[in-house]
PDB file of C-alpha atoms in Angstrom:
ATOM      1  CA  MET A   1     105.046 112.160 125.304  1.00 52.00           C
ATOM      2  CA  SER A   2     106.322 115.099 123.239  1.00 57.00           C
ATOM      3  CA  GLU A   3     109.093 114.683 120.709  1.00 60.00           C
ATOM      4  CA  ASN A   4     111.171 117.108 122.779  1.00 66.00           C
ATOM      5  CA  ALA A   5     111.263 114.507 125.553  1.00 89.00           C
ATOM      6  CA  LEU A   6     112.666 111.842 123.231  1.00 95.00           C
ATOM      7  CA  THR A   7     116.376 111.127 122.966  1.00 96.00           C
ATOM      8  CA  PRO A   8     117.541 111.203 119.320  1.00 97.00           C
ATOM      9  CA  VAL A   9     119.284 108.056 118.110  1.00 98.00           C
ATOM     10  CA  ASP A  10     121.071 108.423 114.782  1.00 98.00           C
ATOM     11  CA  PHE A  11     121.340 105.222 112.751  1.00 98.00           C
ATOM     12  CA  TRP A  12     123.455 104.832 109.588  1.00 98.00           C
ATOM     13  CA  PHE A  13     122.513 101.881 107.379  1.00 98.00           C
ATOM     14  CA  ASP A  14     123.319 100.244 104.074  1.00 97.00           C
ATOM     15  CA  PRO A  15     120.105  98.598 102.760  1.00 97.00           C
ATOM     16  CA  ARG A  16     121.975  95.537 101.464  1.00 95.00           C
ATOM     17  CA  CYS A  17     123.522  94.485 104.783  1.00 95.00           C
ATOM     18  CA  PRO A  18     121.561  91.707 106.537  1.00 96.00           C
ATOM     19  CA  TRP A  19     123.218  92.393 109.884  1.00 96.00           C
ATOM     20  CA  ALA A  20     122.317  96.087 109.766  1.00 97.00           C
ATOM     21  CA  TRP A  21     118.762  95.055 108.904  1.00 98.00           C
ATOM     22  CA  ILE A  22     118.467  92.930 112.047  1.00 98.00           C
ATOM     23  CA  THR A  23     119.911  95.736 114.166  1.00 98.00           C
ATOM     24  CA  SER A  24     117.474  98.198 112.618  1.00 98.00           C
ATOM     25  CA  ARG A  25     114.500  96.016 113.566  1.00 98.00           C
ATOM     26  CA  TRP A  26     115.918  95.806 117.090  1.00 98.00           C
ATOM     27  CA  ILE A  27     116.237  99.589 117.410  1.00 98.00           C
ATOM     28  CA  LEU A  28     112.620  99.965 116.280  1.00 98.00           C
ATOM     29  CA  GLU A  29     111.639  97.525 119.022  1.00 98.00           C
ATOM     30  CA  VAL A  30     113.577  99.634 121.519  1.00 98.00           C
ATOM     31  CA  GLU A  31     111.834 102.766 120.200  1.00 98.00           C
ATOM     32  CA  LYS A  32     108.511 101.279 121.350  1.00 97.00           C
ATOM     33  CA  LEU A  33     109.810 100.696 124.871  1.00 96.00           C
ATOM     34  CA  ARG A  34     112.254 103.510 125.599  1.00 96.00           C
ATOM     35  CA  PRO A  35     111.894 107.303 125.091  1.00 97.00           C
ATOM     36  CA  ILE A  36     114.046 107.451 121.956  1.00 97.00           C
ATOM     37  CA  GLN A  37     113.485 108.665 118.391  1.00 98.00           C
ATOM     38  CA  VAL A  38     115.431 107.003 115.589  1.00 98.00           C
ATOM     39  CA  ARG A  39     116.790 109.254 112.846  1.00 98.00           C
ATOM     40  CA  TRP A  40     117.915 107.381 109.733  1.00 98.00           C
ATOM     41  CA  HIS A  41     120.972 108.096 107.598  1.00 98.00           C
ATOM     42  CA  VAL A  42     122.648 106.407 104.641  1.00 98.00           C
ATOM     43  CA  MET A  43     126.074 104.831 104.686  1.00 97.00           C
ATOM     44  CA  SER A  44     127.607 102.660 101.990  1.00 96.00           C
ATOM     45  CA  LEU A  45     129.616  99.465 102.181  1.00 92.00           C
ATOM     46  CA  SER A  46     130.630 100.130  98.581  1.00 91.00           C
ATOM     47  CA  VAL A  47     132.261 103.387  99.654  1.00 93.00           C
ATOM     48  CA  LEU A  48     133.755 101.768 102.755  1.00 90.00           C
ATOM     49  CA  ASN A  49     135.368  98.904 100.831  1.00 84.00           C
ATOM     50  CA  GLU A  50     136.281 100.529  97.522  1.00 82.00           C
ATOM     51  CA  ASN A  51     139.949 101.070  98.404  1.00 75.00           C
ATOM     52  CA  LYS A  52     140.396  98.144 100.778  1.00 70.00           C
ATOM     53  CA  ASP A  53     141.990  94.750 100.294  1.00 64.00           C
ATOM     54  CA  VAL A  54     138.794  92.718 100.502  1.00 63.00           C
ATOM     55  CA  SER A  55     137.717  89.304  99.247  1.00 62.00           C
ATOM     56  CA  GLU A  56     136.599  88.722  95.671  1.00 62.00           C
ATOM     57  CA  ASP A  57     133.012  88.367  96.875  1.00 67.00           C
ATOM     58  CA  TYR A  58     133.166  91.827  98.418  1.00 56.00           C
ATOM     59  CA  LYS A  59     134.778  93.263  95.294  1.00 60.00           C
ATOM     60  CA  ARG A  60     131.971  91.886  93.126  1.00 64.00           C
ATOM     61  CA  GLY A  61     129.428  93.455  95.448  1.00 58.00           C
ATOM     62  CA  ILE A  62     130.884  96.959  95.383  1.00 66.00           C
ATOM     63  CA  PRO A  63     129.310  98.082  92.055  1.00 73.00           C
ATOM     64  CA  LYS A  64     125.979  96.464  92.980  1.00 86.00           C
ATOM     65  CA  GLY A  65     125.855  98.319  96.266  1.00 92.00           C
ATOM     66  CA  TRP A  66     125.477 101.768  94.743  1.00 96.00           C
ATOM     67  CA  GLY A  67     121.883 101.441  93.518  1.00 97.00           C
ATOM     68  CA  PRO A  68     120.071 101.162  96.877  1.00 98.00           C
ATOM     69  CA  VAL A  69     121.964 103.990  98.572  1.00 98.00           C
ATOM     70  CA  ARG A  70     121.520 106.268  95.559  1.00 98.00           C
ATOM     71  CA  VAL A  71     117.767 105.692  95.622  1.00 98.00           C
ATOM     72  CA  CYS A  72     117.653 106.369  99.354  1.00 98.00           C
ATOM     73  CA  ILE A  73     119.537 109.639  98.945  1.00 98.00           C
ATOM     74  CA  ALA A  74     117.313 110.652  96.029  1.00 98.00           C
ATOM     75  CA  ALA A  75     114.244 110.065  98.194  1.00 98.00           C
ATOM     76  CA  GLU A  76     115.781 111.978 101.081  1.00 98.00           C
ATOM     77  CA  GLN A  77     116.567 114.944  98.839  1.00 98.00           C
ATOM     78  CA  LYS A  78     113.051 115.037  97.387  1.00 98.00           C
ATOM     79  CA  TYR A  79     111.007 114.393 100.530  1.00 98.00           C
ATOM     80  CA  GLY A  80     113.303 114.992 103.499  1.00 98.00           C
ATOM     81  CA  PRO A  81     115.068 112.623 105.894  1.00 97.00           C
ATOM     82  CA  GLY A  82     111.793 111.553 107.502  1.00 97.00           C
ATOM     83  CA  VAL A  83     111.070 109.170 104.616  1.00 98.00           C
ATOM     84  CA  LEU A  84     114.240 107.110 104.980  1.00 98.00           C
ATOM     85  CA  GLY A  85     112.923 104.867 107.724  1.00 98.00           C
ATOM     86  CA  ARG A  86     109.899 103.645 105.814  1.00 98.00           C
ATOM     87  CA  LEU A  87     111.807 103.310 102.537  1.00 98.00           C
ATOM     88  CA  TYR A  88     114.463 101.264 104.309  1.00 98.00           C
ATOM     89  CA  THR A  89     111.742  99.054 105.778  1.00 98.00           C
ATOM     90  CA  GLU A  90     110.261  98.413 102.338  1.00 98.00           C
ATOM     91  CA  MET A  91     113.652  97.701 100.774  1.00 98.00           C
ATOM     92  CA  GLY A  92     114.768  95.497 103.652  1.00 98.00           C
ATOM     93  CA  THR A  93     111.573  93.460 103.735  1.00 98.00           C
ATOM     94  CA  ARG A  94     111.835  92.725 100.030  1.00 97.00           C
ATOM     95  CA  ARG A  95     115.547  92.007 100.076  1.00 97.00           C
ATOM     96  CA  HIS A  96     116.076  90.108 103.312  1.00 96.00           C
ATOM     97  CA  HIS A  97     112.737  88.390 103.883  1.00 96.00           C
ATOM     98  CA  GLU A  98     111.420  87.909 100.358  1.00 97.00           C
ATOM     99  CA  ARG A  99     114.877  87.472  98.747  1.00 96.00           C
ATOM    100  CA  GLN A 100     113.995  89.744  95.838  1.00 96.00           C
ATOM    101  CA  GLU A 101     116.648  90.719  93.344  1.00 96.00           C
ATOM    102  CA  ILE A 102     117.792  94.329  93.543  1.00 95.00           C
ATOM    103  CA  ASP A 103     116.641  95.627  90.178  1.00 96.00           C
ATOM    104  CA  ARG A 104     114.386  98.368  88.868  1.00 97.00           C
ATOM    105  CA  ALA A 105     111.222  96.473  89.827  1.00 98.00           C
ATOM    106  CA  PHE A 106     112.603  96.153  93.363  1.00 98.00           C
ATOM    107  CA  PHE A 107     113.183  99.894  93.632  1.00 98.00           C
ATOM    108  CA  GLU A 108     109.824 100.840  92.109  1.00 98.00           C
ATOM    109  CA  ALA A 109     107.915  98.492  94.417  1.00 98.00           C
ATOM    110  CA  SER A 110     109.791  99.704  97.496  1.00 98.00           C
ATOM    111  CA  LEU A 111     109.261 103.354  96.633  1.00 98.00           C
ATOM    112  CA  SER A 112     105.574 102.909  95.846  1.00 98.00           C
ATOM    113  CA  ALA A 113     104.928 100.968  99.064  1.00 98.00           C
ATOM    114  CA  ALA A 114     106.646 103.759 101.012  1.00 98.00           C
ATOM    115  CA  GLY A 115     104.357 106.327  99.376  1.00 98.00           C
ATOM    116  CA  LEU A 116     107.156 107.809  97.272  1.00 98.00           C
ATOM    117  CA  ASP A 117     107.562 108.493  93.569  1.00 98.00           C
ATOM    118  CA  PRO A 118     108.566 105.221  91.852  1.00 98.00           C
ATOM    119  CA  ALA A 119     110.414 107.251  89.218  1.00 98.00           C
ATOM    120  CA  LEU A 120     113.128 107.781  91.815  1.00 98.00           C
ATOM    121  CA  ALA A 121     114.274 104.305  90.761  1.00 98.00           C
ATOM    122  CA  ASP A 122     116.147 106.166  88.010  1.00 98.00           C
ATOM    123  CA  ALA A 123     118.656 107.273  90.634  1.00 98.00           C
ATOM    124  CA  ALA A 124     120.064 103.749  90.929  1.00 97.00           C
ATOM    125  CA  GLU A 125     121.748 103.985  87.537  1.00 96.00           C
ATOM    126  CA  VAL A 126     123.218 107.496  87.641  1.00 97.00           C
ATOM    127  CA  THR A 127     126.046 109.116  89.563  1.00 96.00           C
ATOM    128  CA  ASP A 128     124.178 112.354  90.377  1.00 97.00           C
ATOM    129  CA  PHE A 129     123.708 111.365  94.016  1.00 98.00           C
ATOM    130  CA  ASP A 130     127.118 109.847  94.681  1.00 97.00           C
ATOM    131  CA  GLU A 131     128.570 112.974  96.290  1.00 98.00           C
ATOM    132  CA  ALA A 132     125.661 113.074  98.744  1.00 98.00           C
ATOM    133  CA  VAL A 133     126.040 109.339  99.428  1.00 98.00           C
ATOM    134  CA  ARG A 134     129.698 109.869 100.245  1.00 97.00           C
ATOM    135  CA  ALA A 135     128.932 112.852 102.481  1.00 98.00           C
ATOM    136  CA  SER A 136     126.303 110.945 104.478  1.00 98.00           C
ATOM    137  CA  HIS A 137     128.621 107.950 104.748  1.00 97.00           C
ATOM    138  CA  LYS A 138     131.506 110.144 105.933  1.00 97.00           C
ATOM    139  CA  ASP A 139     129.299 111.784 108.542  1.00 98.00           C
ATOM    140  CA  GLY A 140     128.603 108.404 110.106  1.00 97.00           C
ATOM    141  CA  ILE A 141     131.963 106.711 109.687  1.00 96.00           C
ATOM    142  CA  ASP A 142     133.921 109.702 110.994  1.00 96.00           C
ATOM    143  CA  ARG A 143     132.224 109.169 114.355  1.00 95.00           C
ATOM    144  CA  VAL A 144     133.584 105.651 114.774  1.00 94.00           C
ATOM    145  CA  GLY A 145     136.592 105.235 112.458  1.00 89.00           C
ATOM    146  CA  GLN A 146     137.266 103.290 109.276  1.00 82.00           C
ATOM    147  CA  GLU A 147     137.642  99.771 110.690  1.00 83.00           C
ATOM    148  CA  VAL A 148     133.932  99.075 111.122  1.00 89.00           C
ATOM    149  CA  GLY A 149     130.897  98.379 108.960  1.00 89.00           C
ATOM    150  CA  THR A 150     127.192  99.078 109.103  1.00 93.00           C
ATOM    151  CA  PRO A 151     125.241 100.004 111.129  1.00 96.00           C
ATOM    152  CA  VAL A 152     126.701 102.962 112.980  1.00 97.00           C
ATOM    153  CA  ILE A 153     124.659 104.332 115.859  1.00 98.00           C
ATOM    154  CA  GLU A 154     125.138 107.545 117.805  1.00 97.00           C
ATOM    155  CA  VAL A 155     123.238 108.504 120.945  1.00 96.00           C
ATOM    156  CA  GLU A 156     124.024 111.425 123.225  1.00 94.00           C
ATOM    157  CA  GLY A 157     127.536 111.829 121.848  1.00 93.00           C
ATOM    158  CA  SER A 158     128.481 108.143 122.018  1.00 93.00           C
ATOM    159  CA  ALA A 159     128.898 106.442 118.642  1.00 94.00           C
ATOM    160  CA  PHE A 160     129.542 102.780 117.939  1.00 95.00           C
ATOM    161  CA  PHE A 161     129.319 100.073 115.287  1.00 95.00           C
ATOM    162  CA  GLY A 162     126.649  97.429 115.797  1.00 94.00           C
ATOM    163  CA  PRO A 163     125.462  95.686 117.821  1.00 96.00           C
ATOM    164  CA  VAL A 164     125.750  92.643 115.563  1.00 95.00           C
ATOM    165  CA  VAL A 165     123.107  90.228 116.797  1.00 96.00           C
ATOM    166  CA  THR A 166     120.721  87.547 115.540  1.00 96.00           C
ATOM    167  CA  PRO A 167     117.808  87.023 115.663  1.00 95.00           C
ATOM    168  CA  VAL A 168     116.082  90.336 116.482  1.00 97.00           C
ATOM    169  CA  PRO A 169     115.822  90.785 120.262  1.00 96.00           C
ATOM    170  CA  ARG A 170     112.238  91.577 121.232  1.00 97.00           C
ATOM    171  CA  GLY A 171     110.513  92.968 124.308  1.00 97.00           C
ATOM    172  CA  GLU A 172     112.522  92.896 127.505  1.00 97.00           C
ATOM    173  CA  ALA A 173     115.471  91.306 125.700  1.00 98.00           C
ATOM    174  CA  ALA A 174     115.588  94.303 123.350  1.00 98.00           C
ATOM    175  CA  VAL A 175     115.738  96.893 126.111  1.00 97.00           C
ATOM    176  CA  LYS A 176     118.181  94.823 128.151  1.00 98.00           C
ATOM    177  CA  LEU A 177     120.566  94.851 125.198  1.00 98.00           C
ATOM    178  CA  TRP A 178     119.944  98.570 124.645  1.00 97.00           C
ATOM    179  CA  ASP A 179     120.715  99.465 128.244  1.00 96.00           C
ATOM    180  CA  GLY A 180     123.852  97.331 128.133  1.00 96.00           C
ATOM    181  CA  VAL A 181     125.063  98.811 124.868  1.00 95.00           C
ATOM    182  CA  LEU A 182     124.559 102.339 126.203  1.00 94.00           C
ATOM    183  CA  ALA A 183     126.458 101.497 129.388  1.00 95.00           C
ATOM    184  CA  VAL A 184     129.392 100.167 127.395  1.00 94.00           C
ATOM    185  CA  ALA A 185     129.397 102.850 124.676  1.00 92.00           C
ATOM    186  CA  SER A 186     129.276 105.711 127.166  1.00 92.00           C
ATOM    187  CA  THR A 187     132.249 104.399 129.173  1.00 93.00           C
ATOM    188  CA  ASP A 188     135.222 106.692 128.646  1.00 91.00           C
ATOM    189  CA  GLY A 189     138.068 104.929 126.881  1.00 92.00           C
ATOM    190  CA  PHE A 190     136.057 101.866 125.887  1.00 89.00           C
ATOM    191  CA  PHE A 191     136.742 100.690 122.310  1.00 89.00           C
ATOM    192  CA  GLU A 192     135.955  97.072 121.555  1.00 88.00           C
ATOM    193  CA  LEU A 193     133.992  94.012 122.588  1.00 88.00           C
ATOM    194  CA  LYS A 194     133.816  91.186 120.046  1.00 87.00           C
ATOM    195  CA  ARG A 195     133.580  87.459 119.430  1.00 90.00           C
ATOM    196  CA  THR A 196     133.517  85.281 116.311  1.00 91.00           C
ATOM    197  CA  ARG A 197     130.118  84.917 114.639  1.00 90.00           C
ATOM    198  CA  THR A 198     128.855  81.354 114.721  1.00 92.00           C
ATOM    199  CA  ARG A 199     125.413  81.901 113.157  1.00 90.00           C
ATOM    200  CA  GLU A 200     124.046  83.241 109.901  1.00 93.00           C
ATOM    201  CA  PRO A 201     121.604  86.173 110.032  1.00 93.00           C
ATOM    202  CA  SER A 202     118.123  85.052 111.060  1.00 91.00           C
ATOM    203  CA  PHE A 203     115.146  87.192 110.085  1.00 87.00           C
ATOM    204  CA  ASP A 204     112.515  85.330 112.092  1.00 75.00           C
TER     205      ASP A 204
END
């Protein structure tokens, strides 16, 4: 199947969010089973929450959240957007499955495993890429509004936050959810479907 026959699916992620990580593994499962092509973009919970009345835990996390998105943007600027998916996979595996601390060693290992220059870890500590982070974040969040989080997905003009789900749906369950999400998101005038979370993220 040619790439021209694939439907683009744009996915905005923050590498630190466990829920976005689960959704990202789901969309990759869907990509195996439906004619779609995922295109990755950076968004930032630190940007989203910086001027909001959030809990103390969230406030403490805002400064820490800049490093991963800066490194992602630095990699995108050096190599192109095509590298974001594999860098996100390396970061997410180390953070969410292996519980590694987000420090310079984390960035260097993730970059190297993705086939990228480990020196891009320098980006985590500088503000040079912050304008580009904000621009990428704005591009995603403007499609859905401010009262959401990560991930944001857009397909064929329909954009939405989520789905928030655990564990990762696989096989037929993955495409069943995909088809349902598309049906809901493409319905004119539809805005919200939600219930209280009763489970922690599961990465099994």
